[in-house]
Amino acid sequence: MSDHTHAAPKRSGLWDWLTTVDHKKIGILYLLAGGIFFLFGGVEALLIRLQLLYPEQQVVGADTFNQLITMHGTTMIFLAVMPVIFGFMNAIVPLQIGARDVAFPFVNALGFWLFFFGGLLLNTSWLLGGAPNMGWTAYATLASNPKFTGLGADFYVLGLQIAGLGTLLGGINFLVTIINMRAPGMTFMRMPLFTWTSFVTSALILFAFPALTVGLVFLMFDRLFGANFFNPDAGGNVLIWEHIFWIFGHPEVYILILPAFGIISEIVSTFSKKRLFGYSSMVFATILIGFLGFMVWVHHMFTSGLGPIANTLFGIATMLIAVPTGIKIFNWLFTMWGGHIRFTTANLFAVGFIPTFTIGGMTGVMLANPAADYQYHDTYFVVAHFHYVIVGGLVFGLMGGLYYWWPKIFGKFLNETIGKWNFWTFFIGFHLTFFPQHFLGLMGMPRRVFTYLKGQDLELGNFISSIGVLGMAIGTILLFINIFVAAKSAKRAPADPWDGRTLEWAIPSPAPEYNFAQTPLVRGLDALWTEKMAGNKGMTPAEPLGSIHMPSPSFIPFVMSVGLFIAGYGFMYASTWGTYIVGIIGLVITLFCMLLRSLYDDHGYHIEPDEIEEKGVKA
Amino acid sequence: MAAHANQDMTQRKPKIKKEGAKRHLVAFAASIILTILAFVAVAYDVVPAGFTVPFIIFLAIVQAFFQLYVWMHLDQKGHEFPRVGIYAGIFVIAFMIFTFVYWVW
């Protein structure tokens, strides 16, 4: 240990953020990047609804509309909500399990930068000849046709490939962190539910993302190197893409929703001042949902002619998922039952989540019936369904999480008055936007069409829907105003502003870089609440105050990701052998960074007890 | 602190059985023999035609388990999570192959 430096490297400003390996700072970076992409996706949604405001409009035109729906879906799923989920996982999970950092801080930073540059690559397509226009599922009939997609699909393939690598790294990192770095006494059945759902989500990422990677590699070879995986004329099969995409894509929706379930569980329990009802059944339901999530992908393909046996079995498997999800809904209701409920903004989002998500789940069971699905398929009914689960479920959960954990992450409060306006405008706007779409779908309006005709009774529903989207836009703007107000306010958040139950509220807000001056001893579920009930002021330490080992910041993850970013453009624009040089340079940069990382040992540094005491922690 | 940290590290390491090289040598020899069998099966018509591919896939699975259990210590204590992960992964992939072969194609 003698080769450790004993002083923290001094870095500040932009350089600090570009080189950080601190999970709390990476969490903030994820939230920031996710927030920016969320705005991009939101503006695309506004344009979509503007185009559909009246029948037979020509606001953006058909091809731009295709690009808008594709980029709206892709951006929201891969570049907005995934990073915000990872932001929360980074900022909160290590605190909830009493760890000082994640298992692989370097890999963590690499995961963020890969996601960021992948997303950037995808979004530069707007400026470089047109965004992808084949729908966010990129079905190969369109996606492998260069005449239809132009360069757009290349941006999709390479951007998602790079971003997907980052996500895969992040998932592996959190699996290892949660398995290996729990504080003494933090057994699996004492882990807070957000940690549990993050754990199951990470496992799903580990199993699901390789399928996407393989599918994207096939598509990349078809498009860039003239392969024929999806070319029926040469013995390929377009249906293979649909299978591969949904083998990834269905677990992906559970990757998205499970952390929201976790956030809701934390919020409902804290603001009802009660232990989560049926904790062990919640854990069981989470695992079961994760497991069943892999068994249902064919329900996205009921109408592609797979036969009655496959359709029936996958329909039944899909309906089965309603059982563990129902367990969760009832557990939240029973947690609130008889609780001392406080309707803070976070809890409003949680309470708004429950009925909204239940509606989305109910339409999901309707869609799971293959015979009925022939009617719903590719209509606005499907659009309404998945926006009810993804916006009404996931985005409500994430916004609730923002209001709940903002004090812990930034040390300041989001304003509650603006917050309540944020909730109500967003909530009402959301239902106005998507509730009529159920009926538009049942009346036969197909999804992904850029306009509709007069006199088919579709005008009113579309008009209400387009007005409702303003409510969501106002809600989002209020959220950003609130963030600005919070940044300017002088009011500091205390360590435990909500009378919290879990370990993250036992340490100062924002958490110091080493999280816990002394690793805490966990003595029950809801670790902090257990101590409060025992009459203790804080956690009992599990170790004496000693010097704390910290990882050194590194610029390598950033450069490594830039290498792949350059390689992406290089391969996209390469046509003859000579022009592959740019792509090869990019790959060489990345490989050189890997070599550098492997050869250069950096053992990190130590924070000594006297430094910790200066910062106000008693030994 | 240094002593404390070291102690902490040894506690968390999985317990490794000290058995010597015998198991590894046996597994190594078995792997070589299995590989030779696979080559023989393909090069000479000793296995009935049509059974060759299933046969060598079976050999490959046996070798994969040698790799995991003998060389990567999956059988030792402290490897419960890798085991769960690998079995879950095998189950998911087997389910998908089964589905593709019997239901959807």
XYZ file of C-alpha atoms in Angstrom:
724
model
C 0.000 0.000 0.000
C 3.022 2.217 0.152
C 2.625 3.293 -3.450
C -0.704 4.994 -2.756
C -0.652 8.742 -2.968
C -1.958 10.213 0.225
C -3.457 13.391 -1.078
C -6.580 13.760 -3.140
C -5.748 14.959 -6.655
C -6.945 18.553 -6.923
C -9.250 18.995 -9.868
C -11.978 21.516 -10.386
C -14.537 22.788 -12.844
C -15.065 21.059 -16.167
C -11.908 18.972 -15.825
C -13.285 17.520 -12.596
C -16.538 16.484 -14.299
C -14.807 15.012 -17.352
C -12.515 12.863 -15.249
C -14.697 11.976 -12.286
C -15.172 8.369 -11.203
C -17.281 9.304 -8.158
C -20.638 7.518 -8.448
C -22.544 10.549 -7.109
C -21.063 12.865 -9.753
C -21.623 10.282 -12.481
C -25.205 10.039 -11.252
C -25.574 13.806 -11.698
C -24.036 13.578 -15.179
C -26.542 10.866 -16.077
C -29.426 12.996 -14.780
C -28.173 16.026 -16.705
C -27.641 14.188 -19.997
C -30.929 12.312 -19.573
C -32.709 15.603 -18.885
C -31.316 17.200 -22.055
C -32.296 14.217 -24.206
C -35.709 14.242 -22.489
C -36.150 17.811 -23.764
C -35.148 16.718 -27.296
C -37.649 13.861 -27.204
C -40.285 16.182 -25.757
C -39.879 18.744 -28.528
C -40.206 15.923 -31.062
C -43.439 14.846 -29.336
C -44.759 18.417 -29.505
C -44.102 18.525 -33.248
C -45.821 15.152 -33.717
C -48.926 16.371 -31.926
C -48.818 19.686 -33.812
C -48.859 17.797 -37.091
C -51.861 15.757 -35.890
C -53.769 18.724 -34.431
C -56.126 19.010 -37.417
C -56.851 16.531 -40.242
C -54.834 16.730 -43.465
C -52.279 19.200 -42.132
C -48.865 19.757 -43.691
C -46.895 21.165 -40.764
C -43.854 18.912 -41.067
C -44.593 16.548 -43.944
C -44.569 12.772 -44.100
C -40.842 11.992 -44.120
C -40.005 14.429 -41.327
C -42.909 12.937 -39.367
C -41.367 9.476 -39.744
C -38.073 10.853 -38.475
C -39.835 12.545 -35.559
C -41.657 9.408 -34.371
C -38.509 7.304 -34.730
C -36.310 9.740 -32.856
C -38.999 10.423 -30.231
C -39.214 6.717 -29.379
C -35.505 6.002 -29.578
C -34.491 9.120 -27.666
C -37.044 8.691 -24.906
C -36.310 5.002 -24.300
C -32.544 4.778 -24.760
C -31.320 8.311 -24.114
C -33.793 9.883 -21.686
C -35.334 7.428 -19.244
C -32.531 4.837 -19.225
C -29.898 7.406 -18.172
C -32.217 8.966 -15.586
C -32.723 5.471 -14.135
C -28.947 4.994 -14.147
C -28.616 8.432 -12.586
C -30.737 7.340 -9.638
C -29.017 3.974 -9.409
C -25.640 5.709 -9.284
C -26.675 8.405 -6.874
C -28.684 6.247 -4.479
C -27.935 2.503 -4.589
C -24.429 2.670 -3.024
C -25.843 4.900 -0.279
C -28.744 2.526 0.354
C -26.480 -0.485 0.843
C -23.896 1.387 2.914
C -21.103 1.241 0.330
C -18.403 3.865 -0.249
C -18.507 3.521 -4.026
C -19.580 1.178 -6.784
C -17.528 -1.932 -7.481
C -15.899 -0.589 -10.678
C -15.698 3.237 -10.583
C -13.695 3.391 -13.822
C -16.168 1.179 -15.693
C -18.953 3.313 -14.275
C -17.478 6.461 -15.834
C -16.862 4.574 -19.078
C -20.497 3.469 -19.142
C -21.683 7.052 -18.860
C -19.415 8.429 -21.577
C -20.257 5.591 -23.975
C -23.971 6.259 -23.486
C -23.426 10.011 -23.925
C -21.402 9.780 -27.131
C -23.719 7.109 -28.551
C -26.670 9.414 -27.946
C -24.805 12.375 -29.399
C -23.942 10.383 -32.527
C -27.583 9.403 -32.971
C -28.832 12.963 -32.557
C -26.303 14.532 -34.929
C -28.220 12.687 -37.666
C -30.672 15.608 -37.649
C -27.895 17.828 -38.987
C -26.285 15.272 -41.292
C -28.884 14.441 -43.887
C -31.835 13.178 -41.899
C -32.615 11.196 -38.788
C -33.622 7.521 -38.814
C -37.154 7.192 -40.168
C -38.056 3.510 -39.868
C -39.679 3.546 -36.421
C -37.876 3.008 -33.115
C -38.128 -0.793 -33.554
C -36.160 -0.508 -36.858
C -37.903 -3.469 -38.482
C -35.509 -4.825 -41.072
C -37.896 -4.546 -44.013
C -37.350 -0.806 -43.826
C -34.105 -0.534 -41.893
C -31.995 -2.644 -44.244
C -33.239 -0.701 -47.265
C -30.747 2.131 -47.956
C -33.093 3.828 -50.423
C -35.749 4.299 -47.759
C -33.572 5.202 -44.788
C -30.603 7.041 -46.280
C -27.861 7.309 -43.668
C -30.450 7.533 -40.872
C -30.433 3.838 -40.037
C -26.619 3.855 -39.834
C -26.842 6.540 -37.160
C -29.415 4.388 -35.363
C -27.310 1.227 -35.540
C -23.988 2.756 -34.520
C -25.405 5.215 -32.000
C -27.371 2.520 -30.186
C -24.494 0.074 -30.387
C -22.197 2.524 -28.566
C -24.861 3.624 -26.079
C -25.886 -0.006 -25.506
C -22.316 -0.948 -24.576
C -22.417 1.750 -21.909
C -25.689 0.400 -20.539
C -24.340 -3.151 -20.440
C -21.263 -1.993 -18.511
C -23.484 -0.093 -16.087
C -25.677 -3.146 -15.498
C -22.707 -5.417 -14.755
C -21.257 -2.813 -12.430
C -24.434 -2.630 -10.345
C -24.822 -6.411 -10.167
C -21.326 -6.708 -8.717
C -21.815 -3.700 -6.447
C -25.030 -4.983 -4.912
C -23.753 -8.528 -4.479
C -20.362 -7.644 -3.018
C -20.438 -4.240 -1.386
C -23.315 -4.332 1.087
C -22.533 -3.052 4.579
C -22.309 -5.540 7.477
C -25.830 -6.718 8.372
C -27.315 -5.597 5.051
C -28.631 -9.000 4.038
C -30.522 -9.432 0.794
C -33.849 -9.434 2.564
C -32.990 -6.153 4.292
C -32.193 -4.284 1.075
C -34.467 -1.335 0.306
C -36.812 -2.038 -2.567
C -35.133 0.458 -4.909
C -31.900 -1.478 -4.495
C -33.740 -4.734 -5.131
C -35.366 -3.457 -8.302
C -32.038 -1.994 -9.465
C -30.492 -5.399 -8.878
C -33.122 -7.252 -10.915
C -32.986 -4.550 -13.602
C -29.210 -4.979 -13.849
C -29.651 -8.718 -14.268
C -32.191 -8.088 -17.032
C -29.737 -5.705 -18.725
C -27.061 -8.389 -18.558
C -29.308 -10.918 -20.307
C -31.256 -8.654 -22.675
C -28.709 -6.208 -24.081
C -26.497 -8.834 -25.751
C -29.523 -9.724 -27.923
C -29.733 -6.095 -29.069
C -25.994 -6.019 -29.657
C -26.209 -9.107 -31.871
C -29.202 -7.746 -33.777
C -27.462 -4.423 -34.349
C -24.312 -6.196 -35.515
C -26.397 -8.121 -38.085
C -28.033 -4.925 -39.265
C -24.690 -3.117 -39.323
C -23.163 -5.875 -41.480
C -26.152 -5.779 -43.804
C -25.915 -2.027 -44.206
C -22.206 -1.304 -44.083
C -20.554 -4.452 -45.403
C -23.159 -5.941 -47.742
C -24.203 -8.955 -45.678
C -27.619 -10.601 -46.209
C -28.964 -11.495 -42.770
C -32.230 -9.699 -43.477
C -32.277 -9.978 -47.261
C -34.887 -12.583 -48.366
C -33.523 -12.592 -51.941
C -30.268 -14.037 -50.649
C -31.767 -16.448 -48.151
C -32.033 -14.011 -45.242
C -35.125 -13.488 -43.137
C -36.626 -10.170 -42.038
C -38.597 -11.825 -39.260
C -35.360 -12.698 -37.471
C -34.823 -9.019 -36.692
C -38.261 -8.784 -35.086
C -37.515 -11.784 -32.877
C -34.078 -10.546 -31.870
C -35.296 -7.018 -31.286
C -38.159 -8.123 -29.031
C -36.093 -10.717 -27.186
C -34.218 -7.615 -26.129
C -37.135 -5.208 -26.305
C -39.577 -6.870 -23.992
C -37.152 -7.300 -21.092
C -36.202 -3.684 -21.843
C -39.643 -2.437 -20.810
C -39.206 -4.239 -17.482
C -35.698 -2.824 -17.238
C -37.446 0.531 -17.428
C -40.414 -0.031 -15.147
C -38.846 -2.032 -12.305
C -36.716 0.849 -10.944
C -39.845 3.016 -11.051
C -41.589 0.354 -8.939
C -38.682 0.612 -6.527
C -38.859 4.403 -6.338
C -42.618 4.299 -5.756
C -42.136 1.719 -2.998
C -39.627 3.967 -1.219
C -41.796 7.060 -1.544
C -45.082 5.419 -0.514
C -43.481 3.807 2.509
C -41.677 6.972 3.654
C -44.645 9.286 3.260
C -47.092 6.829 4.840
C -44.689 6.511 7.788
C -45.122 2.764 7.570
C -43.000 -0.225 6.713
C -43.661 -1.337 3.157
C -46.575 -3.788 3.260
C -45.590 -7.277 2.157
C -41.877 -6.548 1.669
C -40.959 -10.148 0.880
C -43.827 -10.532 -1.590
C -42.644 -7.306 -3.253
C -39.185 -8.822 -3.685
C -40.709 -12.051 -4.977
C -42.933 -10.148 -7.415
C -39.946 -8.142 -8.695
C -37.942 -11.277 -9.422
C -40.945 -12.995 -10.990
C -41.627 -10.031 -13.279
C -37.978 -10.035 -14.317
C -38.146 -13.768 -15.037
C -41.432 -13.694 -16.951
C -40.220 -10.661 -18.895
C -38.064 -13.011 -20.976
C -40.927 -15.368 -21.783
C -43.273 -13.014 -23.599
C -41.497 -11.345 -26.507
C -43.683 -12.996 -29.152
C -46.715 -10.953 -28.041
C -45.266 -8.085 -30.099
C -45.587 -10.325 -33.175
C -49.021 -11.927 -32.828
C -50.048 -10.798 -36.299
C -46.893 -11.943 -38.094
C -48.362 -15.419 -38.619
C -46.612 -17.595 -36.041
C -49.600 -19.883 -35.583
C -52.189 -20.435 -32.857
C -49.999 -22.456 -30.466
C -47.231 -19.880 -30.188
C -49.765 -17.057 -29.960
C -51.808 -18.767 -27.239
C -48.830 -19.737 -25.100
C -47.272 -16.286 -25.298
C -50.648 -14.675 -24.666
C -51.050 -16.692 -21.466
C -47.479 -15.977 -20.373
C -48.149 -12.275 -20.895
C -51.312 -12.326 -18.843
C -49.381 -14.104 -16.068
C -47.302 -10.953 -15.544
C -50.438 -9.218 -14.337
C -50.282 -11.396 -11.198
C -46.984 -10.153 -9.678
C -47.791 -6.642 -10.882
C -51.158 -6.844 -9.137
C -49.381 -7.986 -5.970
C -47.332 -4.796 -6.128
C -50.325 -2.518 -6.703
C -52.166 -3.994 -3.704
C -49.064 -3.817 -1.530
C -48.734 -0.088 -2.219
C -52.402 0.421 -1.394
C -52.048 -1.564 1.847
C -48.918 0.399 2.735
C -50.921 3.601 2.539
C -53.888 2.043 4.361
C -53.954 3.453 7.877
C -50.672 5.265 7.294
C -49.836 8.787 8.335
C -49.852 10.063 4.744
C -48.124 13.311 3.733
C -48.936 14.569 0.258
C -45.609 16.036 -0.723
C -44.911 16.406 -4.445
C -43.000 13.123 -4.449
C -45.940 11.331 -2.880
C -48.390 12.986 -5.282
C -46.457 11.468 -8.148
C -46.468 8.101 -6.379
C -50.196 8.230 -5.686
C -50.863 9.440 -9.249
C -48.739 6.564 -10.510
C -50.890 3.809 -9.010
C -54.224 4.298 -10.872
C -52.470 5.446 -14.065
C -50.206 2.446 -14.185
C -53.134 0.155 -13.385
C -54.982 1.468 -16.455
C -51.890 0.838 -18.556
C -51.579 -2.678 -17.129
C -55.235 -3.370 -17.824
C -54.944 -2.403 -21.499
C -51.829 -4.585 -21.523
C -53.882 -7.624 -20.528
C -56.386 -6.695 -23.252
C -53.552 -6.625 -25.787
C -52.248 -9.969 -24.527
C -55.275 -11.733 -25.996
C -54.116 -12.755 -29.508
C -57.582 -12.828 -31.078
C -58.369 -9.326 -29.830
C -54.871 -8.136 -30.665
C -55.632 -8.543 -34.374
C -58.003 -5.609 -33.865
C -55.748 -3.469 -31.670
C -52.532 -4.186 -33.536
C -50.716 -1.113 -34.866
C -53.482 1.269 -33.817
C -53.445 4.195 -31.411
C -54.767 1.781 -28.761
C -51.241 0.384 -28.553
C -49.799 3.899 -28.440
C -52.150 4.757 -25.566
C -51.233 1.536 -23.745
C -47.491 1.962 -23.775
C -47.627 5.652 -22.968
C -49.795 4.817 -19.946
C -47.153 2.415 -18.658
C -44.077 4.358 -19.716
C -45.169 7.934 -18.994
C -47.899 7.216 -16.451
C -45.714 4.593 -14.820
C -42.085 5.262 -15.407
C -41.950 9.051 -15.876
C -44.234 9.650 -12.873
C -41.950 7.390 -10.872
C -38.819 9.222 -12.043
C -40.309 12.666 -11.363
C -41.385 11.475 -7.912
C -37.849 10.190 -7.420
C -36.432 13.583 -8.417
C -38.497 15.392 -5.783
C -37.748 12.708 -3.188
C -33.983 12.401 -3.656
C -33.115 15.918 -4.873
C -32.125 17.003 -1.335
C -29.866 13.968 -0.989
C -28.234 14.422 -4.406
C -27.827 18.215 -4.466
C -28.266 19.289 -0.851
C -31.128 21.642 -1.719
C -34.906 21.357 -1.893
C -37.033 21.495 -5.010
C -39.800 23.990 -4.328
C -42.971 22.211 -3.167
C -45.433 24.827 -4.523
C -43.963 24.753 -8.023
C -43.711 21.003 -7.587
C -47.429 20.633 -6.997
C -48.163 22.760 -10.075
C -45.718 20.571 -11.932
C -47.559 17.443 -10.846
C -51.086 18.635 -11.594
C -50.326 20.150 -15.011
C -48.341 17.086 -16.029
C -50.912 14.641 -14.622
C -53.952 16.304 -16.214
C -52.074 16.970 -19.449
C -50.972 13.344 -19.599
C -54.482 11.937 -19.241
C -55.880 14.461 -21.737
C -53.225 13.449 -24.234
C -53.392 9.702 -24.011
C -56.879 8.769 -22.769
C -58.580 9.774 -26.058
C -55.977 7.761 -27.959
C -57.529 4.524 -26.655
C -60.719 5.435 -28.494
C -58.903 6.731 -31.569
C -57.275 3.318 -31.771
C -60.520 1.420 -31.287
C -62.041 3.575 -34.038
C -59.284 2.396 -36.317
C -56.671 5.148 -36.437
C -53.366 3.434 -37.271
C -50.211 4.497 -35.436
C -47.253 6.100 -37.235
C -49.410 7.849 -39.866
C -48.564 11.485 -40.482
C -52.149 12.609 -40.981
C -55.786 11.480 -41.137
C -58.814 12.379 -43.202
C -61.751 14.635 -42.379
C -65.140 13.200 -41.518
C -63.967 9.944 -39.911
C -64.733 11.047 -36.351
C -61.008 11.267 -35.584
C -60.878 15.067 -35.328
C -62.079 15.523 -31.735
C -59.857 12.857 -30.186
C -56.759 14.139 -31.945
C -57.577 17.736 -31.030
C -57.991 16.903 -27.312
C -54.809 14.846 -27.453
C -52.825 17.717 -28.973
C -54.171 20.170 -26.379
C -53.309 17.784 -23.559
C -49.688 17.669 -24.632
C -49.448 21.356 -23.702
C -50.182 20.377 -20.106
C -47.264 17.947 -20.140
C -45.050 20.598 -21.734
C -46.003 23.137 -19.035
C -45.368 20.520 -16.354
C -41.913 19.815 -17.771
C -41.080 23.525 -18.053
C -42.181 23.983 -14.432
C -39.854 21.158 -13.435
C -36.924 22.900 -15.121
C -37.908 26.251 -13.567
C -38.033 24.459 -10.236
C -34.537 23.075 -10.750
C -33.328 26.599 -11.516
C -35.085 28.001 -8.426
C -33.587 25.252 -6.284
C -30.102 25.978 -7.604
C -30.484 29.654 -6.687
C -32.052 29.101 -3.260
C -29.908 29.413 -0.176
C -31.859 26.886 1.876
C -29.772 23.816 2.632
C -31.350 20.406 3.026
C -30.731 18.547 6.291
C -29.481 14.965 6.272
C -32.944 13.521 6.763
C -35.565 15.933 5.387
C -38.458 13.472 4.984
C -38.083 11.452 8.207
C -36.657 8.729 6.013
C -36.317 5.025 6.667
C -33.364 3.849 4.589
C -29.630 4.212 4.883
C -29.121 7.109 2.447
C -30.813 9.481 4.940
C -28.276 8.641 7.643
C -25.508 10.692 6.013
C -25.238 14.433 5.247
C -26.930 15.951 2.164
C -25.247 15.991 -0.294
C -23.253 12.895 0.593
C -19.504 13.466 1.160
C -17.236 11.884 -1.442
C -16.546 8.862 0.787
C -20.308 8.479 1.601
C -19.905 6.884 5.022
C -17.115 8.050 7.327
C -17.603 4.734 9.101
C -19.349 1.798 7.447
C -22.702 1.442 9.223
C -23.976 -1.680 10.953
C -27.409 -2.617 9.615
C -29.747 -4.170 12.140
C -33.008 -4.515 10.295
C -35.130 -3.742 7.283
C -35.396 0.059 6.891
C -32.002 0.386 8.576
C -32.284 4.010 9.708
C -35.846 3.570 10.956
C -34.754 0.573 13.026
C -32.186 2.789 14.769
C -34.707 5.603 15.228
C -37.141 3.193 16.874
C -34.356 1.929 19.115
C -33.837 5.542 20.265
C -30.473 6.015 18.550
C -29.489 9.282 16.850
C -27.899 7.628 13.835
C -26.427 4.422 12.576
C -24.122 2.353 14.756
C -20.711 2.230 13.054
C -19.353 -1.195 12.145
C -15.693 -0.089 12.157
C -13.426 2.456 13.823
C -12.686 5.702 11.996
C -9.798 5.002 9.641
C -8.271 6.228 6.425
C -10.532 5.714 3.425
C -9.296 4.382 0.129
C -10.592 6.327 -2.895
C -10.190 5.669 -6.634
C -8.264 8.244 -8.690
C -10.120 10.273 -11.305
C -9.324 9.363 -14.894
C -9.661 10.953 -18.303
C -9.360 7.605 -20.101
C -13.100 6.734 -20.139
C -13.851 9.975 -21.979
C -11.141 9.441 -24.617
C -12.072 5.787 -25.016
C -15.654 6.793 -25.808
C -14.530 9.563 -28.173
C -12.585 6.889 -30.059
C -15.744 4.863 -30.698
C -17.620 8.063 -31.556
C -15.076 8.856 -34.278
C -15.062 5.238 -35.453
C -18.856 5.417 -35.792
C -18.658 8.297 -38.275
C -15.674 6.727 -39.984
C -17.484 3.488 -40.820
C -20.728 5.235 -41.723
C -19.158 7.445 -44.364
C -16.548 4.989 -45.604
C -17.102 3.728 -49.131
C -13.778 2.543 -50.528
C -10.858 0.867 -48.731
C -8.923 4.086 -48.313
C -11.750 5.851 -46.525
C -11.874 3.271 -43.744
C -8.858 5.063 -42.251
C -11.026 7.347 -40.080
C -12.903 4.415 -38.604
C -9.651 2.590 -37.958
C -8.131 5.663 -36.270
C -11.154 5.789 -33.959
C -10.810 2.125 -33.032
C -7.062 2.566 -32.480
C -7.751 5.406 -30.037
C -10.124 3.165 -28.082
C -7.798 0.158 -28.109
C -4.838 2.322 -27.095
C -6.841 3.623 -24.131
C -7.604 0.035 -23.125
C -3.909 -0.802 -23.328
C -3.013 2.289 -21.288
C -5.557 1.354 -18.637
C -4.164 -2.182 -18.475
C -0.491 -1.221 -18.238
C -0.677 1.786 -15.937
C -1.433 0.895 -12.327
C -3.207 3.610 -10.389
C -3.858 2.576 -6.822
C -5.906 5.618 -5.894
C -5.411 7.695 -2.781
C -6.461 7.820 0.863
C -8.540 10.255 2.840
C -7.126 10.382 6.366
C -9.261 10.528 9.541
C -8.162 14.108 10.359
C -9.527 15.285 6.990
C -12.814 13.524 7.715
C -12.994 15.161 11.161
C -12.382 18.580 9.631
C -15.526 17.996 7.662
C -17.483 17.571 10.867
C -17.743 13.875 11.536
C -17.043 12.740 15.074
C -14.857 9.725 15.614
C -5.571 0.720 8.901
C -3.440 -1.317 6.559
C -3.732 -4.407 8.714
C -7.427 -3.862 9.065
C -7.942 -3.537 5.354
C -5.937 -6.685 4.670
C -7.940 -8.648 7.188
C -11.093 -7.402 5.559
C -9.932 -8.551 2.155
C -9.041 -12.066 3.273
C -12.433 -12.426 4.912
C -14.284 -11.586 1.753
C -12.315 -13.873 -0.544
C -14.127 -17.076 -1.456
C -12.707 -20.131 0.268
C -10.583 -22.095 -2.156
C -10.224 -25.856 -1.781
C -6.592 -26.919 -1.797
C -6.539 -30.072 -3.877
C -3.460 -29.854 -6.019
C -3.240 -30.292 -9.735
C -4.883 -33.699 -10.080
C -8.386 -32.508 -10.949
C -7.016 -30.051 -13.454
C -4.862 -32.665 -15.143
C -7.777 -35.086 -15.402
C -10.044 -32.382 -16.817
C -7.341 -31.304 -19.245
C -6.807 -34.838 -20.505
C -10.568 -35.387 -20.761
C -10.938 -32.198 -22.775
C -8.223 -33.293 -25.190
C -9.847 -36.712 -25.589
C -13.256 -35.146 -26.186
C -11.785 -32.846 -28.806
C -10.132 -35.780 -30.556
C -13.464 -37.640 -30.455
C -15.152 -34.668 -32.095
C -12.538 -34.580 -34.842
C -12.825 -38.318 -35.392
C -16.615 -38.119 -35.539
C -16.422 -35.528 -38.287
C -13.434 -36.880 -40.249
C -14.367 -40.595 -40.330
C -17.859 -42.014 -40.610
C -17.840 -43.696 -37.216
C -20.991 -41.912 -36.044
C -24.239 -42.433 -38.010
C -24.838 -39.599 -40.458
C -27.298 -37.063 -39.050
C -26.164 -37.758 -35.526
C -22.765 -36.108 -36.031
C -23.895 -32.560 -35.282
C -25.883 -33.401 -32.111
C -22.962 -35.559 -30.993
C -20.310 -32.862 -31.272
C -22.651 -30.279 -29.730
C -23.048 -32.641 -26.789
C -19.261 -32.920 -26.517
C -18.997 -29.149 -26.628
C -21.483 -28.815 -23.756
C -19.489 -31.290 -21.670
C -16.325 -29.306 -22.370
C -18.052 -26.041 -21.460
C -18.932 -27.520 -18.070
C -15.334 -28.683 -17.583
C -14.249 -25.153 -18.320
C -16.740 -23.595 -15.918
C -16.463 -26.065 -13.060
C -12.819 -27.072 -13.082
C -10.960 -24.102 -14.505
C -13.272 -21.298 -13.404
C -14.023 -22.803 -9.956
C -17.793 -22.706 -10.292
C -18.097 -25.690 -7.941
C -16.434 -23.927 -5.026
C -18.028 -21.971 -2.225
C -18.641 -18.270 -2.810
C -19.745 -18.834 -6.399
C -23.483 -19.015 -5.774
C -24.264 -15.898 -7.794
C -22.195 -16.837 -10.837
C -23.954 -20.211 -10.719
C -27.411 -18.623 -10.539
C -26.456 -16.276 -13.358
C -25.169 -19.035 -15.614
C -28.131 -21.333 -14.987
C -30.589 -18.484 -15.556
C -28.787 -17.572 -18.770
C -28.804 -21.201 -19.946
C -32.505 -21.443 -19.158
C -33.378 -18.265 -21.079
C -31.342 -19.307 -24.118
C -32.666 -22.882 -24.046
C -36.206 -21.523 -23.853
C -35.589 -19.303 -26.858
C -34.032 -22.075 -28.928
C -36.914 -24.389 -28.004
C -39.423 -21.716 -28.986
C -37.726 -21.046 -32.272
C -37.451 -24.704 -33.187
C -40.885 -25.948 -32.121
C -43.291 -23.001 -31.904
C -42.601 -20.084 -34.150
C -40.818 -21.374 -37.207
